[in-house]
Coordinates of C-alpha atoms in Angstrom, one line a residue:
X1 CA 26.2 234.2 -85.1
X2 CA 25.5 237.3 -83.0
X3 CA 28.4 239.7 -82.5
X4 CA 30.5 238.4 -85.4
X5 CA 32.7 241.2 -86.5
X6 CA 34.7 239.8 -89.4
X7 CA 37.9 241.1 -87.9
X8 CA 40.6 240.2 -85.4
X9 CA 38.2 240.1 -82.4
X10 CA 36.5 236.9 -83.8
X11 CA 39.6 234.8 -83.2
X12 CA 38.9 235.0 -79.4
X13 CA 35.8 232.9 -80.0
X14 CA 38.0 229.9 -81.1
X15 CA 38.8 228.5 -77.6
X16 CA 35.1 228.6 -76.6
X17 CA 33.9 226.9 -79.7
X18 CA 36.8 224.3 -79.6
X19 CA 35.7 223.2 -76.1
X20 CA 32.2 222.3 -77.0
X21 CA 31.3 218.7 -76.3
X22 CA 30.6 217.6 -79.8
X23 CA 33.8 219.1 -81.1
X24 CA 35.9 217.5 -78.4
X25 CA 34.1 214.1 -79.0
X26 CA 34.7 214.2 -82.8
X27 CA 38.4 215.1 -82.4
X28 CA 39.1 212.7 -79.6
X29 CA 37.4 209.8 -81.4
X30 CA 39.5 210.3 -84.5
X31 CA 42.7 210.8 -82.4
X32 CA 42.1 207.6 -80.5
X33 CA 41.2 205.6 -83.6
X34 CA 44.3 206.9 -85.3
X35 CA 46.6 206.3 -82.3
X36 CA 45.3 202.8 -81.6
X37 CA 45.7 201.9 -85.3
X38 CA 49.2 203.4 -85.3
X39 CA 50.1 201.5 -82.1
X40 CA 49.1 198.2 -83.6
X41 CA 51.0 198.9 -86.8
X42 CA 54.0 200.0 -84.8
X43 CA 54.2 196.7 -82.9
X44 CA 53.8 194.9 -86.3
X45 CA 56.8 196.9 -87.5
X46 CA 58.8 196.0 -84.4
X47 CA 57.9 192.3 -84.9
X48 CA 59.0 192.4 -88.6
X49 CA 62.2 194.1 -87.5
X50 CA 63.0 191.1 -85.4
X51 CA 62.3 192.6 -81.9
X52 CA 60.8 190.3 -79.3
X53 CA 57.3 191.6 -78.6
X54 CA 57.6 191.0 -74.8
X55 CA 60.7 193.1 -74.7
X56 CA 59.1 195.7 -76.9
X57 CA 56.1 195.9 -74.5
X58 CA 58.4 196.3 -71.5
X59 CA 60.1 199.2 -73.3
X60 CA 57.2 201.0 -75.0
X61 CA 54.0 199.7 -73.2
X62 CA 51.0 201.7 -74.6
X63 CA 53.3 204.3 -76.2
X64 CA 55.4 203.0 -79.1
X65 CA 56.3 206.5 -80.2
X66 CA 59.4 207.9 -82.0
X67 CA 61.5 206.0 -84.6
X68 CA 61.5 202.9 -82.3
X69 CA 65.1 202.1 -83.4
X70 CA 63.9 200.2 -86.5
X71 CA 66.7 198.9 -88.7
X72 CA 65.1 196.9 -91.6
X73 CA 63.5 198.7 -94.5
X74 CA 60.2 196.6 -94.3
X75 CA 59.9 197.6 -90.6
X76 CA 60.4 201.3 -91.4
X77 CA 57.9 201.2 -94.3
X78 CA 55.3 199.6 -92.0
X79 CA 55.9 202.2 -89.3
X80 CA 55.5 205.0 -92.0
X81 CA 52.2 203.3 -92.9
X82 CA 51.1 203.7 -89.3
X83 CA 52.0 207.4 -89.3
X84 CA 50.0 207.8 -92.5
X85 CA 47.0 206.1 -90.9
X86 CA 47.2 208.5 -87.9
X87 CA 47.5 211.5 -90.3
X88 CA 44.3 210.4 -92.2
X89 CA 42.4 210.1 -88.9
X90 CA 43.6 213.5 -87.8
X91 CA 42.4 215.0 -91.1
X92 CA 39.0 213.4 -90.6
X93 CA 38.8 214.9 -87.1
X94 CA 39.8 218.3 -88.3
X95 CA 37.3 218.2 -91.1
X96 CA 34.5 217.2 -88.7
X97 CA 35.4 220.0 -86.2
X98 CA 35.6 222.5 -89.1
X99 CA 32.1 221.7 -90.1
X100 CA 30.5 221.8 -86.7
X101 CA 32.4 225.0 -85.8
X102 CA 31.3 226.7 -89.0
X103 CA 27.7 225.7 -88.4
X104 CA 27.9 227.3 -84.9
X105 CA 29.5 230.4 -86.2
X106 CA 26.6 231.0 -88.6
X107 CA 24.0 230.3 -86.0
X108 CA 23.1 226.7 -86.6
X109 CA 23.4 225.5 -82.9
X110 CA 21.5 222.3 -83.5
X111 CA 24.0 220.8 -86.0
X112 CA 24.4 217.3 -84.7
X113 CA 27.3 214.8 -84.5
X114 CA 25.4 212.5 -86.9
X115 CA 25.3 215.3 -89.5
X116 CA 29.0 215.9 -89.1
X117 CA 29.8 212.2 -89.6
X118 CA 27.6 212.2 -92.7
X119 CA 29.5 215.3 -94.0
X120 CA 32.8 213.5 -93.4
X121 CA 31.6 210.5 -95.5
X122 CA 30.7 212.8 -98.3
X123 CA 33.8 215.0 -98.3
X124 CA 36.7 212.9 -97.0
X125 CA 37.5 211.7 -100.5
X126 CA 37.8 215.4 -101.7
X127 CA 40.2 216.1 -98.8
X128 CA 42.4 213.1 -99.5
X129 CA 42.5 213.8 -103.2
X130 CA 43.5 217.4 -102.5
X131 CA 46.6 216.3 -100.6
X132 CA 47.4 213.4 -102.9
X133 CA 47.1 215.8 -105.9
X134 CA 49.7 218.2 -104.5
X135 CA 52.0 215.4 -103.4
X136 CA 51.7 213.8 -106.9
X137 CA 52.6 217.1 -108.5
X138 CA 55.7 217.5 -106.3
X139 CA 56.8 214.0 -107.0
X140 CA 56.4 214.6 -110.7
X141 CA 58.6 217.7 -110.5
X142 CA 61.2 215.8 -108.6
X143 CA 61.2 213.1 -111.3
X144 CA 61.7 215.9 -114.0
X145 CA 64.7 217.2 -112.0
X146 CA 66.2 213.7 -111.9
X147 CA 65.6 213.3 -115.7
X148 CA 67.4 216.7 -116.2
X149 CA 70.3 215.4 -114.2
X150 CA 70.5 212.3 -116.3
X151 CA 70.5 214.4 -119.4
X152 CA 73.3 216.5 -117.9
X153 CA 75.5 213.4 -117.6
X154 CA 75.7 213.1 -121.4
X155 CA 79.2 214.2 -122.5
X156 CA 79.5 217.6 -124.1
X157 CA 75.8 218.1 -125.2
X158 CA 74.5 217.3 -121.7
X159 CA 76.8 219.8 -120.0
X160 CA 75.9 222.5 -122.5
X161 CA 72.2 221.9 -122.3
X162 CA 72.4 222.0 -118.5
X163 CA 74.0 225.4 -118.6
X164 CA 71.7 226.6 -121.3
X165 CA 68.4 225.6 -119.6
X166 CA 69.5 226.2 -116.0
X167 CA 67.8 229.6 -115.5
X168 CA 64.8 228.6 -117.7
X169 CA 63.1 226.2 -117.3
X170 CA 65.0 224.4 -114.5
X171 CA 65.2 227.2 -112.0
X172 CA 61.7 228.5 -112.8
X173 CA 60.1 225.1 -112.4
X174 CA 62.1 224.6 -109.1
X175 CA 60.9 227.9 -107.8
X176 CA 57.3 227.0 -108.7
X177 CA 57.7 223.6 -106.9
X178 CA 59.1 225.3 -103.8
X179 CA 56.1 227.6 -103.8
X180 CA 53.7 224.7 -104.2
X181 CA 55.5 222.9 -101.4
X182 CA 55.0 225.9 -99.1
X183 CA 51.3 226.2 -100.1
X184 CA 50.9 222.5 -99.4
X185 CA 52.3 223.0 -95.9
X186 CA 49.8 225.8 -95.3
X187 CA 47.0 223.6 -96.9
X188 CA 47.5 221.2 -94.0
X189 CA 45.9 224.0 -91.9
X190 CA 43.6 225.6 -94.4
X191 CA 42.3 222.5 -96.2
X192 CA 39.8 221.1 -93.6
X193 CA 38.6 224.7 -92.9
X194 CA 37.9 225.4 -96.5
X195 CA 36.1 222.1 -97.0
X196 CA 34.2 222.5 -93.8
X197 CA 32.9 225.9 -94.8
X198 CA 32.3 225.5 -98.5
X199 CA 32.1 221.7 -99.1
X200 CA 33.6 222.0 -102.6
X201 CA 35.3 219.8 -105.1
X202 CA 39.0 219.0 -105.1
X203 CA 40.2 221.7 -107.5
X204 CA 38.1 224.4 -105.9
X205 CA 39.2 223.4 -102.4
X206 CA 42.8 223.6 -103.5
X207 CA 42.3 227.0 -105.1
X208 CA 40.4 228.4 -102.2
X209 CA 43.0 227.0 -99.7
X210 CA 45.9 228.5 -101.6
X211 CA 44.1 231.9 -102.3
X212 CA 43.2 232.1 -98.6
X213 CA 47.0 232.4 -97.9
X214 CA 48.1 234.3 -101.0
X215 CA 45.3 236.9 -101.2
X216 CA 45.6 238.1 -97.6
X217 CA 48.9 236.8 -96.4
X218 CA 49.3 239.3 -93.5
X219 CA 45.7 238.8 -92.2
X220 CA 46.0 235.0 -92.5
X221 CA 49.4 235.0 -90.7
X222 CA 48.1 237.2 -87.9
X223 CA 45.0 235.2 -87.3
X224 CA 46.9 231.9 -87.5
X225 CA 49.6 233.1 -85.2
X226 CA 47.0 234.4 -82.7
X227 CA 45.1 231.1 -82.8
X228 CA 48.4 229.2 -82.1
X229 CA 49.1 231.4 -79.1
X230 CA 45.6 231.2 -77.8
X231 CA 45.6 227.4 -78.2
X232 CA 48.9 227.0 -76.4
X233 CA 47.9 229.2 -73.5
X234 CA 44.4 227.7 -73.1
X235 CA 45.7 224.1 -73.3
X236 CA 48.4 224.9 -70.7
X237 CA 45.7 226.3 -68.4
X238 CA 43.6 223.1 -68.9
X239 CA 46.7 221.0 -68.3
X240 CA 47.5 222.9 -65.1
X241 CA 44.1 222.4 -63.7
X242 CA 44.2 218.7 -64.7
X243 CA 47.5 218.4 -62.8
X244 CA 45.9 220.0 -59.7
X245 CA 43.0 217.6 -60.1
X246 CA 45.4 214.6 -60.0
X247 CA 46.9 216.0 -56.8
X248 CA 43.5 216.6 -55.2
X249 CA 42.4 213.0 -56.1
X250 CA 45.5 211.6 -54.6
X251 CA 45.2 213.7 -51.4
X252 CA 41.6 212.7 -50.8
X253 CA 42.0 209.0 -51.6
X254 CA 45.1 208.7 -49.5
X255 CA 43.1 209.5 -46.3
X256 CA 42.0 205.9 -46.1
X257 CA 44.2 204.2 -48.7
X258 CA 47.4 205.6 -47.1
X259 CA 50.5 205.1 -49.3
X260 CA 48.8 202.4 -51.4
X261 CA 47.1 204.9 -53.7
X262 CA 50.3 207.0 -53.9
X263 CA 52.4 203.9 -54.9
X264 CA 49.8 202.9 -57.6
X265 CA 49.7 206.4 -59.0
X266 CA 53.5 206.7 -59.1
X267 CA 53.8 203.4 -60.8
X268 CA 51.3 204.5 -63.4
X269 CA 53.1 207.8 -64.1
X270 CA 56.4 205.9 -64.4
X271 CA 54.8 204.1 -67.5
X272 CA 53.6 207.3 -69.1
X273 CA 55.7 209.0 -71.8
X274 CA 56.3 212.2 -69.8
X275 CA 59.6 212.8 -71.6
X276 CA 57.9 212.8 -75.1
X277 CA 57.9 216.2 -76.9
X278 CA 54.1 216.3 -77.0
X279 CA 53.7 216.0 -73.2
X280 CA 56.6 218.5 -72.6
X281 CA 55.0 220.9 -75.0
X282 CA 51.7 220.7 -73.2
X283 CA 53.1 220.9 -69.7
X284 CA 55.0 224.2 -70.1
X285 CA 53.7 227.6 -71.0
X286 CA 55.8 227.8 -74.1
X287 CA 58.8 225.8 -75.5
X288 CA 62.0 226.4 -73.6
X289 CA 60.1 228.0 -70.7
X290 CA 60.8 227.1 -67.1
X291 CA 57.3 228.0 -66.2
X292 CA 55.4 224.7 -66.2
X293 CA 54.8 221.3 -64.5
X294 CA 57.5 218.8 -64.0
X295 CA 55.7 215.5 -64.4
X296 CA 58.9 213.5 -63.6
X297 CA 58.2 214.2 -59.9
X298 CA 54.9 212.2 -60.2
X299 CA 56.4 209.0 -61.4
X300 CA 58.5 206.3 -59.6
X301 CA 59.3 202.7 -60.2
X302 CA 57.7 200.4 -57.6
X303 CA 57.8 196.7 -57.3
X304 CA 54.1 195.9 -57.2
X305 CA 51.8 193.0 -56.8
X306 CA 49.6 191.8 -59.7
X307 CA 46.6 193.9 -58.6
X308 CA 48.8 196.9 -58.2
X309 CA 50.1 196.5 -61.7
X310 CA 46.6 196.1 -63.1
X311 CA 45.5 199.2 -61.2
X312 CA 48.4 201.2 -62.5
X313 CA 47.7 200.2 -66.1
X314 CA 44.1 201.2 -65.7
X315 CA 45.3 204.6 -64.4
X316 CA 47.6 204.9 -67.4
X317 CA 44.6 204.4 -69.7
X318 CA 42.6 207.0 -67.7
X319 CA 45.4 209.6 -67.7
X320 CA 46.0 209.0 -71.4
X321 CA 42.4 209.9 -72.1
X322 CA 42.9 213.1 -70.1
X323 CA 46.0 213.9 -72.2
X324 CA 44.0 213.1 -75.4
X325 CA 41.3 215.5 -74.2
X326 CA 43.9 218.3 -73.8
X327 CA 45.5 217.5 -77.2
X328 CA 42.1 217.5 -78.8
X329 CA 41.3 220.9 -77.3
X330 CA 44.6 222.3 -78.5
X331 CA 44.1 221.0 -82.1
X332 CA 40.4 222.2 -82.1
X333 CA 41.4 225.7 -81.2
X334 CA 43.7 225.9 -84.2
X335 CA 41.1 224.3 -86.5
X336 CA 38.4 226.7 -85.4
X337 CA 40.9 229.6 -85.8
X338 CA 41.4 228.5 -89.5
X339 CA 37.6 228.5 -90.0
X340 CA 37.3 232.0 -88.6
X341 CA 40.3 233.1 -90.7
X342 CA 38.7 231.7 -93.9
X343 CA 35.3 233.3 -93.1
X344 CA 36.9 236.7 -92.5
X345 CA 39.1 236.6 -95.5
X346 CA 36.2 235.6 -97.8
X347 CA 34.4 238.7 -96.6
X348 CA 37.4 240.8 -97.6
X349 CA 38.0 239.2 -101.0
X350 CA 34.6 238.1 -102.2
X351 CA 32.2 240.1 -99.9
X352 CA 30.6 236.9 -98.7
X353 CA 28.8 236.9 -95.4
X354 CA 29.5 233.3 -94.5
X355 CA 28.8 233.8 -90.8
X356 CA 25.1 234.3 -91.5
X357 CA 22.5 231.6 -92.0
X358 CA 20.9 232.0 -95.4
X359 CA 17.3 233.0 -95.4
X360 CA 16.2 229.9 -97.5
X361 CA 17.7 227.6 -94.8
X362 CA 15.8 229.5 -92.1
X363 CA 12.6 229.0 -94.1
X364 CA 13.4 225.3 -94.6
X365 CA 13.8 224.9 -90.8
X366 CA 10.5 226.8 -90.3
X367 CA 8.8 224.6 -92.9
X368 CA 10.1 221.4 -91.2
X369 CA 8.8 222.6 -87.8
X370 CA 5.5 223.7 -89.2
X371 CA 5.1 220.4 -91.1
X372 CA 5.9 218.5 -87.9
X373 CA 3.3 220.4 -86.0
X374 CA 0.7 219.8 -88.7
X375 CA 1.4 216.1 -88.7
X376 CA 1.2 215.9 -85.0
X377 CA -2.2 217.6 -85.1
X378 CA -3.6 215.3 -87.8
X379 CA -2.4 212.3 -85.8
X380 CA -4.2 213.6 -82.7
X381 CA -7.4 214.1 -84.7
X382 CA -7.1 210.5 -86.0
X383 CA -6.7 209.1 -82.5
X384 CA -9.7 211.2 -81.3

């Protein structure tokens, strides 16, 4: 990429790259697939919990979010399975965006959505194994702690052994586990970026993801913090203009529709989860701020005819897609920020110029173009 500096200035490229059509498409697609799957599983959990589905629909509609007031253990486990499904889809979207963003950073502007999907198929297993490997290790350490507790229950010998081995190995292993847990939390951000750039195996991806944080912690923290701030500000600006677009649409359509359009729109917004933490987060400049948009003013319960109700539900779907677009943009900005952070840190630690397209790939592209031209010429001669 031209004007790539390998320093703090590069992070300001994140919102522009995040807004590209193919990046928004890849993220939105996975978000919607994940949310639809979660919604279906959530209603299954409510049904298993003994809740009447008609009543559940009246309460939650298209948005069965939160803990849902589940009581039974099977219902809770099914609901957790829905959350895991959404998390898997989110990881897939982040991996795809990481790859397309990296290809653009290094100058490959013609990297297609099809190529990104092919990359996901090849590397999604590596991404899942990376997370499962760390989770498995943490579970193993927890089991060891439980075993140590059982040994400590033994009269006399157990008490002495607990005091004897408390500093080593119990405390040392616990400290190591806490460190791994912290790195696992950061790997939720760095993992897709590392795989999107390097496309490595499971162990190498884990090592690079952890070393990205530990080798340059200050640089990584600054770039990550900056990407979060940029993502929040840019998504709020997009949300604000979307809000004004809603107002403009209502103002123009009400010229001939009168109050009918207003009533339908208010009925639709009454069904939207405007009180959810996600929507509140997007609609204000920063958490706890008074500078933002009060979406409660847009919604009102209206007794409507069947056609009014259908129209309001259609608007709910349309507005939900707008919200999904804004959420995808917010997530994409953070994901691209991690890609930029990884590329910059690798330049510092390994002297790798990952933002440059290798010469052999340039020659491969040239050979393909030349071969295509020669083939076209031969076909023309044959036809002649």
